[in-house]
Amino acid sequence: MTTVVFLCLLVPWLATVSGNSLDQKTQLILGRVPARHRAGDYLESRKTKREVPAHREHGMLGDEPEDGPNAGGDTTDLPTCLLCVCLTGSVYCEEVSPDMTSVPALPKETAYLYARYNRIKKIRSKDFADILTLKRIDLTGNLISEVEDGAFSKLPVLEELNLSENRLVKLPMLPAKLTVFNANYNLLKTRGVKATAFKKLTRLVNLFLADNQLEAVPQIPESVRTVHLQNNNITEISVDTFCKGNNTYYLRPSLNEVRLDGNPVVLSKYPNSFICLRSLPLGRYY
């Protein structure tokens, strides 16, 4: 009887010991750490991954943490592709932190630059001097008040240039192959825009000069289809502004959108100034 009782106690004890031993071996095989620690590490790694900024998860190698030596400083000494997103032929430098105050050095093959909403104040002639592949430059929403001669005009294949929402008082020289130019929301006055500023731009299609301080309409190339001049200080126009006063047979069917609304000029005073156009400009008529 004593033997039976002893065996009844011994068998469950051996089963318990064997089970614990098996659990420990299993834990060692699965990473050599207990399950509770593995679960904790996994959650911690998930948390860390969520906290990584999106632009650093997509190919931006070598970024310093936000509390690194460059936090709160400027971008002068940082490689462009650490500050910006660099794809094949395109560079995206939008709302860069720390503040970007000048155009960064660009990869040689850059064709499209988007450097919107930074604090760039000046465009130097050397900024794009070696980047002859540029087709589009978008500098919307910076603090640009000065553009050095030749900064844009020497770019042989530049087609689109956006300088809207800056502080320009003088129009820069523009390249001959430009098709789209946008300088809305600047401080441009007529004395800062030569009357013939766009004359040689024979490929220009869209011209946006709205929300400036222009007192007169500059010469518009024959190729232009859209002109936005709303919200300026234009007080008068002439028969030669859009048409040719000495040629009553002259037609300009390609110019299909002219905006002059928000200007002091009363367009009904100049009925012969629009006879060559397909439709009347948008603006004040009484």
Tab-separated table of C-alpha atoms in Angstrom:
chain	number	residue	atom	x	y	z
A	1	MET	CA	0.000	0.000	0.000
A	2	THR	CA	2.853	2.344	0.858
A	3	THR	CA	4.446	1.626	-2.510
A	4	VAL	CA	1.235	2.508	-4.369
A	5	VAL	CA	0.927	5.861	-2.560
A	6	PHE	CA	4.587	6.654	-3.286
A	7	LEU	CA	4.145	5.959	-7.005
A	8	CYS	CA	1.026	8.118	-7.117
A	9	LEU	CA	3.024	11.070	-5.794
A	10	LEU	CA	6.143	10.412	-7.857
A	11	VAL	CA	4.535	10.216	-11.309
A	12	PRO	CA	2.890	13.708	-11.276
A	13	TRP	CA	6.096	15.234	-9.920
A	14	LEU	CA	8.160	13.728	-12.767
A	15	ALA	CA	5.605	14.963	-15.322
A	16	THR	CA	5.801	18.516	-13.918
A	17	VAL	CA	9.590	18.552	-13.956
A	18	SER	CA	9.702	17.220	-17.529
A	19	GLY	CA	7.189	19.824	-18.684
A	20	ASN	CA	9.159	22.720	-17.202
A	21	SER	CA	12.336	21.427	-18.760
A	22	LEU	CA	10.630	21.176	-22.143
A	23	ASP	CA	9.300	24.770	-21.880
A	24	GLN	CA	12.768	26.088	-21.106
A	25	LYS	CA	14.286	24.233	-24.049
A	26	THR	CA	11.522	25.534	-26.302
A	27	GLN	CA	12.212	29.109	-25.146
A	28	LEU	CA	15.888	28.659	-25.836
A	29	ILE	CA	15.147	27.459	-29.353
A	30	LEU	CA	12.840	30.452	-29.996
A	31	GLY	CA	15.466	33.103	-29.566
A	32	ARG	CA	16.853	32.120	-26.186
A	33	VAL	CA	14.607	34.609	-24.369
A	34	PRO	CA	11.404	34.042	-22.419
A	35	ALA	CA	8.168	34.727	-24.283
A	36	ARG	CA	7.263	37.748	-22.163
A	37	HIS	CA	10.574	39.404	-23.074
A	38	ARG	CA	10.161	38.582	-26.766
A	39	ALA	CA	6.691	40.133	-26.761
A	40	GLY	CA	8.015	43.244	-25.035
A	41	ASP	CA	10.851	43.643	-27.549
A	42	TYR	CA	8.433	43.258	-30.437
A	43	LEU	CA	6.103	45.956	-29.087
A	44	GLU	CA	9.052	48.248	-28.443
A	45	SER	CA	10.317	47.789	-31.992
A	46	ARG	CA	6.844	48.559	-33.332
A	47	LYS	CA	6.736	51.711	-31.247
A	48	THR	CA	10.170	52.783	-32.457
A	49	LYS	CA	9.204	52.189	-36.080
A	50	ARG	CA	6.070	54.322	-35.715
A	51	GLU	CA	8.132	57.180	-34.345
A	52	VAL	CA	10.528	57.260	-37.315
A	53	PRO	CA	9.562	60.099	-39.726
A	54	ALA	CA	8.157	58.810	-42.995
A	55	HIS	CA	10.882	60.357	-45.173
A	56	ARG	CA	13.524	58.458	-43.213
A	57	GLU	CA	11.828	55.127	-43.805
A	58	HIS	CA	11.947	55.421	-47.592
A	59	GLY	CA	15.560	55.165	-48.594
A	60	MET	CA	16.953	58.128	-46.670
A	61	LEU	CA	20.031	56.485	-45.230
A	62	GLY	CA	22.312	58.104	-42.701
A	63	ASP	CA	19.819	60.626	-41.269
A	64	GLU	CA	20.736	61.916	-37.850
A	65	PRO	CA	18.149	61.781	-35.056
A	66	GLU	CA	16.278	64.976	-34.333
A	67	ASP	CA	18.379	65.646	-31.252
A	68	GLY	CA	21.630	65.294	-33.235
A	69	PRO	CA	24.255	68.001	-33.691
A	70	ASN	CA	22.361	69.653	-36.559
A	71	ALA	CA	19.023	69.989	-34.762
A	72	GLY	CA	17.915	73.610	-34.821
A	73	GLY	CA	20.861	74.647	-36.997
A	74	ASP	CA	21.097	75.372	-40.712
A	75	THR	CA	21.435	73.024	-43.666
A	76	THR	CA	24.728	74.298	-45.033
A	77	ASP	CA	26.898	71.298	-44.215
A	78	LEU	CA	24.381	68.524	-44.781
A	79	PRO	CA	24.338	66.539	-48.052
A	80	THR	CA	21.293	67.393	-50.158
A	81	CYS	CA	19.909	63.874	-50.244
A	82	LEU	CA	19.859	63.723	-46.447
A	83	LEU	CA	17.723	66.862	-46.318
A	84	CYS	CA	15.601	66.147	-49.365
A	85	VAL	CA	14.042	63.223	-51.153
A	86	CYS	CA	16.177	62.388	-54.179
A	87	LEU	CA	14.663	60.215	-56.863
A	88	THR	CA	15.995	59.614	-60.345
A	89	GLY	CA	16.086	63.056	-61.932
A	90	SER	CA	13.919	64.689	-59.239
A	91	VAL	CA	14.749	66.427	-55.946
A	92	TYR	CA	12.052	67.268	-53.383
A	93	CYS	CA	13.109	69.782	-50.710
A	94	GLU	CA	9.799	70.930	-49.271
A	95	GLU	CA	9.460	72.493	-45.813
A	96	VAL	CA	12.923	71.321	-44.843
A	97	SER	CA	13.852	71.372	-41.169
A	98	PRO	CA	16.224	72.826	-40.056
A	99	ASP	CA	15.520	75.876	-42.226
A	100	MET	CA	16.824	75.825	-45.775
A	101	THR	CA	18.002	79.373	-46.592
A	102	SER	CA	19.720	78.749	-49.927
A	103	VAL	CA	19.475	76.383	-52.862
A	104	PRO	CA	21.334	73.176	-51.951
A	105	ALA	CA	23.907	71.494	-54.172
A	106	LEU	CA	21.997	69.316	-56.613
A	107	PRO	CA	22.876	65.987	-58.213
A	108	LYS	CA	24.218	66.483	-61.733
A	109	GLU	CA	21.308	64.670	-63.379
A	110	THR	CA	18.543	66.741	-61.701
A	111	ALA	CA	15.720	67.600	-64.096
A	112	TYR	CA	12.984	68.574	-61.608
A	113	LEU	CA	13.518	70.603	-58.444
A	114	TYR	CA	10.772	71.226	-55.911
A	115	ALA	CA	12.028	73.464	-53.091
A	116	ARG	CA	8.726	74.880	-51.896
A	117	TYR	CA	7.974	76.569	-48.589
A	118	ASN	CA	11.452	77.063	-47.241
A	119	ARG	CA	13.327	80.242	-46.313
A	120	ILE	CA	15.472	80.757	-49.406
A	121	LYS	CA	16.206	84.472	-49.771
A	122	LYS	CA	18.443	84.756	-52.814
A	123	ILE	CA	19.083	82.826	-56.018
A	124	ARG	CA	22.739	82.991	-57.025
A	125	SER	CA	24.038	82.542	-60.545
A	126	LYS	CA	26.089	79.550	-59.392
A	127	ASP	CA	23.132	77.715	-57.836
A	128	PHE	CA	22.186	76.030	-61.121
A	129	ALA	CA	25.324	76.723	-63.157
A	130	ASP	CA	26.329	73.067	-63.501
A	131	ILE	CA	22.832	71.587	-63.740
A	132	LEU	CA	22.075	71.934	-67.439
A	133	THR	CA	19.405	69.220	-67.342
A	134	LEU	CA	16.846	71.226	-65.350
A	135	LYS	CA	13.401	71.295	-66.946
A	136	ARG	CA	11.287	72.445	-64.021
A	137	ILE	CA	12.065	74.579	-60.963
A	138	ASP	CA	9.443	75.243	-58.296
A	139	LEU	CA	10.431	77.701	-55.555
A	140	THR	CA	6.949	78.593	-54.359
A	141	GLY	CA	6.575	80.063	-50.882
A	142	ASN	CA	10.111	81.174	-50.052
A	143	LEU	CA	11.539	84.605	-49.146
A	144	ILE	CA	13.279	85.293	-52.471
A	145	SER	CA	13.844	88.999	-53.074
A	146	GLU	CA	16.863	88.833	-55.375
A	147	VAL	CA	17.868	86.740	-58.364
A	148	GLU	CA	21.346	87.210	-59.810
A	149	ASP	CA	21.731	87.680	-63.566
A	150	GLY	CA	21.986	84.420	-65.443
A	151	ALA	CA	20.642	82.254	-62.627
A	152	PHE	CA	17.792	81.008	-64.852
A	153	SER	CA	18.465	82.440	-68.306
A	154	LYS	CA	21.461	80.160	-68.898
A	155	LEU	CA	19.511	76.959	-68.354
A	156	PRO	CA	19.112	75.609	-71.906
A	157	VAL	CA	16.166	73.220	-71.393
A	158	LEU	CA	14.229	74.909	-68.557
A	159	GLU	CA	10.526	74.881	-69.452
A	160	GLU	CA	8.667	75.624	-66.225
A	161	LEU	CA	9.599	78.148	-63.546
A	162	ASN	CA	7.474	78.874	-60.484
A	163	LEU	CA	8.488	81.805	-58.264
A	164	SER	CA	5.065	82.487	-56.763
A	165	GLU	CA	4.622	83.628	-53.147
A	166	ASN	CA	7.999	85.294	-52.798
A	167	ARG	CA	9.249	88.887	-52.414
A	168	LEU	CA	10.463	89.744	-55.886
A	169	VAL	CA	10.473	93.413	-56.887
A	170	LYS	CA	12.341	92.814	-60.126
A	171	LEU	CA	11.736	90.173	-62.765
A	172	PRO	CA	14.769	87.962	-63.465
A	173	MET	CA	16.045	87.216	-66.961
A	174	LEU	CA	14.242	84.175	-68.302
A	175	PRO	CA	15.368	81.330	-70.582
A	176	ALA	CA	14.125	81.225	-74.180
A	177	LYS	CA	12.466	77.786	-73.995
A	178	LEU	CA	10.195	78.625	-71.071
A	179	THR	CA	6.588	77.468	-71.529
A	180	VAL	CA	5.166	78.234	-68.063
A	181	PHE	CA	6.119	81.144	-65.814
A	182	ASN	CA	4.429	81.848	-62.495
A	183	ALA	CA	5.245	84.906	-60.381
A	184	ASN	CA	1.906	85.320	-58.614
A	185	TYR	CA	1.924	86.909	-55.159
A	186	ASN	CA	5.135	88.904	-55.312
A	187	LEU	CA	5.937	92.618	-55.081
A	188	LEU	CA	6.495	93.262	-58.771
A	189	LYS	CA	5.929	96.755	-60.135
A	190	THR	CA	6.103	97.846	-63.749
A	191	ARG	CA	9.496	99.474	-63.246
A	192	GLY	CA	10.818	96.088	-62.211
A	193	VAL	CA	9.441	94.338	-65.316
A	194	LYS	CA	10.771	95.431	-68.688
A	195	ALA	CA	8.100	95.922	-71.334
A	196	THR	CA	9.904	93.398	-73.538
A	197	ALA	CA	10.656	90.933	-70.720
A	198	PHE	CA	8.659	88.158	-72.411
A	199	LYS	CA	9.069	89.192	-76.051
A	200	LYS	CA	11.703	86.556	-76.908
A	201	LEU	CA	9.893	83.736	-75.128
A	202	THR	CA	8.354	82.303	-78.303
A	203	ARG	CA	7.281	79.060	-76.578
A	204	LEU	CA	5.578	80.638	-73.569
A	205	VAL	CA	2.047	79.273	-73.095
A	206	ASN	CA	0.980	80.197	-69.565
A	207	LEU	CA	1.910	83.495	-67.892
A	208	PHE	CA	0.860	84.168	-64.299
A	209	LEU	CA	1.540	87.606	-62.783
A	210	ALA	CA	-1.486	87.979	-60.519
A	211	ASP	CA	-1.488	89.657	-57.101
A	212	ASN	CA	1.447	91.986	-57.688
A	213	GLN	CA	1.676	95.773	-58.047
A	214	LEU	CA	1.932	96.150	-61.831
A	215	GLU	CA	0.650	99.383	-63.343
A	216	ALA	CA	0.748	98.237	-66.973
A	217	VAL	CA	0.473	95.084	-69.053
A	218	PRO	CA	3.802	93.869	-70.467
A	219	GLN	CA	4.088	92.662	-74.060
A	220	ILE	CA	2.539	89.227	-74.411
A	221	PRO	CA	4.169	86.764	-76.874
A	222	GLU	CA	2.028	85.341	-79.683
A	223	SER	CA	2.363	81.832	-78.258
A	224	VAL	CA	0.627	82.623	-74.964
A	225	ARG	CA	-2.783	81.077	-74.310
A	226	THR	CA	-3.391	82.088	-70.692
A	227	VAL	CA	-2.565	85.403	-68.983
A	228	HIS	CA	-3.402	86.097	-65.346
A	229	LEU	CA	-2.975	89.731	-64.304
A	230	GLN	CA	-5.729	90.004	-61.714
A	231	ASN	CA	-5.314	92.006	-58.509
A	232	ASN	CA	-2.680	94.465	-59.716
A	233	ASN	CA	-2.748	98.253	-60.140
A	234	ILE	CA	-3.339	98.380	-63.903
A	235	THR	CA	-5.174	101.597	-64.767
A	236	GLU	CA	-5.232	101.554	-68.564
A	237	ILE	CA	-4.558	99.507	-71.664
A	238	SER	CA	-4.006	100.394	-75.302
A	239	VAL	CA	-5.060	99.028	-78.680
A	240	ASP	CA	-1.672	97.371	-78.923
A	241	THR	CA	-1.745	95.637	-75.533
A	242	PHE	CA	-3.281	92.453	-76.904
A	243	CYS	CA	-4.003	93.296	-80.548
A	244	LYS	CA	-2.386	95.313	-83.335
A	245	GLY	CA	-4.052	98.680	-83.576
A	246	ASN	CA	-2.894	99.278	-87.156
A	247	ASN	CA	-4.165	95.935	-88.437
A	248	THR	CA	-7.910	95.366	-88.193
A	249	TYR	CA	-7.578	91.906	-89.756
A	250	TYR	CA	-5.250	90.655	-87.075
A	251	LEU	CA	-6.649	87.769	-85.003
A	252	ARG	CA	-5.303	86.083	-81.918
A	253	PRO	CA	-7.339	82.894	-81.425
A	254	SER	CA	-4.737	81.158	-79.240
A	255	LEU	CA	-5.071	83.713	-76.423
A	256	ASN	CA	-8.231	82.320	-74.858
A	257	GLU	CA	-7.982	83.399	-71.205
A	258	VAL	CA	-7.136	86.899	-69.990
A	259	ARG	CA	-7.820	87.907	-66.401
A	260	LEU	CA	-7.774	91.581	-65.445
A	261	ASP	CA	-10.263	91.464	-62.585
A	262	GLY	CA	-9.283	93.251	-59.409
A	263	ASN	CA	-7.587	96.129	-61.285
A	264	PRO	CA	-8.704	99.786	-61.395
A	265	VAL	CA	-8.957	99.767	-65.206
A	266	VAL	CA	-12.494	99.981	-66.678
A	267	LEU	CA	-12.320	97.735	-69.724
A	268	SER	CA	-15.410	99.161	-71.433
A	269	LYS	CA	-13.414	102.328	-72.153
A	270	TYR	CA	-11.197	100.374	-74.550
A	271	PRO	CA	-13.560	98.529	-76.927
A	272	ASN	CA	-11.011	98.322	-79.738
A	273	SER	CA	-8.387	96.694	-77.536
A	274	PHE	CA	-10.007	93.259	-77.652
A	275	ILE	CA	-11.265	92.907	-81.233
A	276	CYS	CA	-8.597	90.340	-82.077
A	277	LEU	CA	-9.450	88.059	-79.155
A	278	ARG	CA	-11.794	85.090	-79.178
A	279	SER	CA	-13.400	86.216	-75.908
A	280	LEU	CA	-13.402	89.317	-73.735
A	281	PRO	CA	-11.056	89.504	-70.753
A	282	LEU	CA	-12.415	88.928	-67.289
A	283	GLY	CA	-12.500	92.261	-65.473
A	284	ARG	CA	-14.352	95.438	-64.661
A	285	TYR	CA	-16.574	96.905	-67.405
A	286	TYR	CA	-18.463	99.618	-65.503
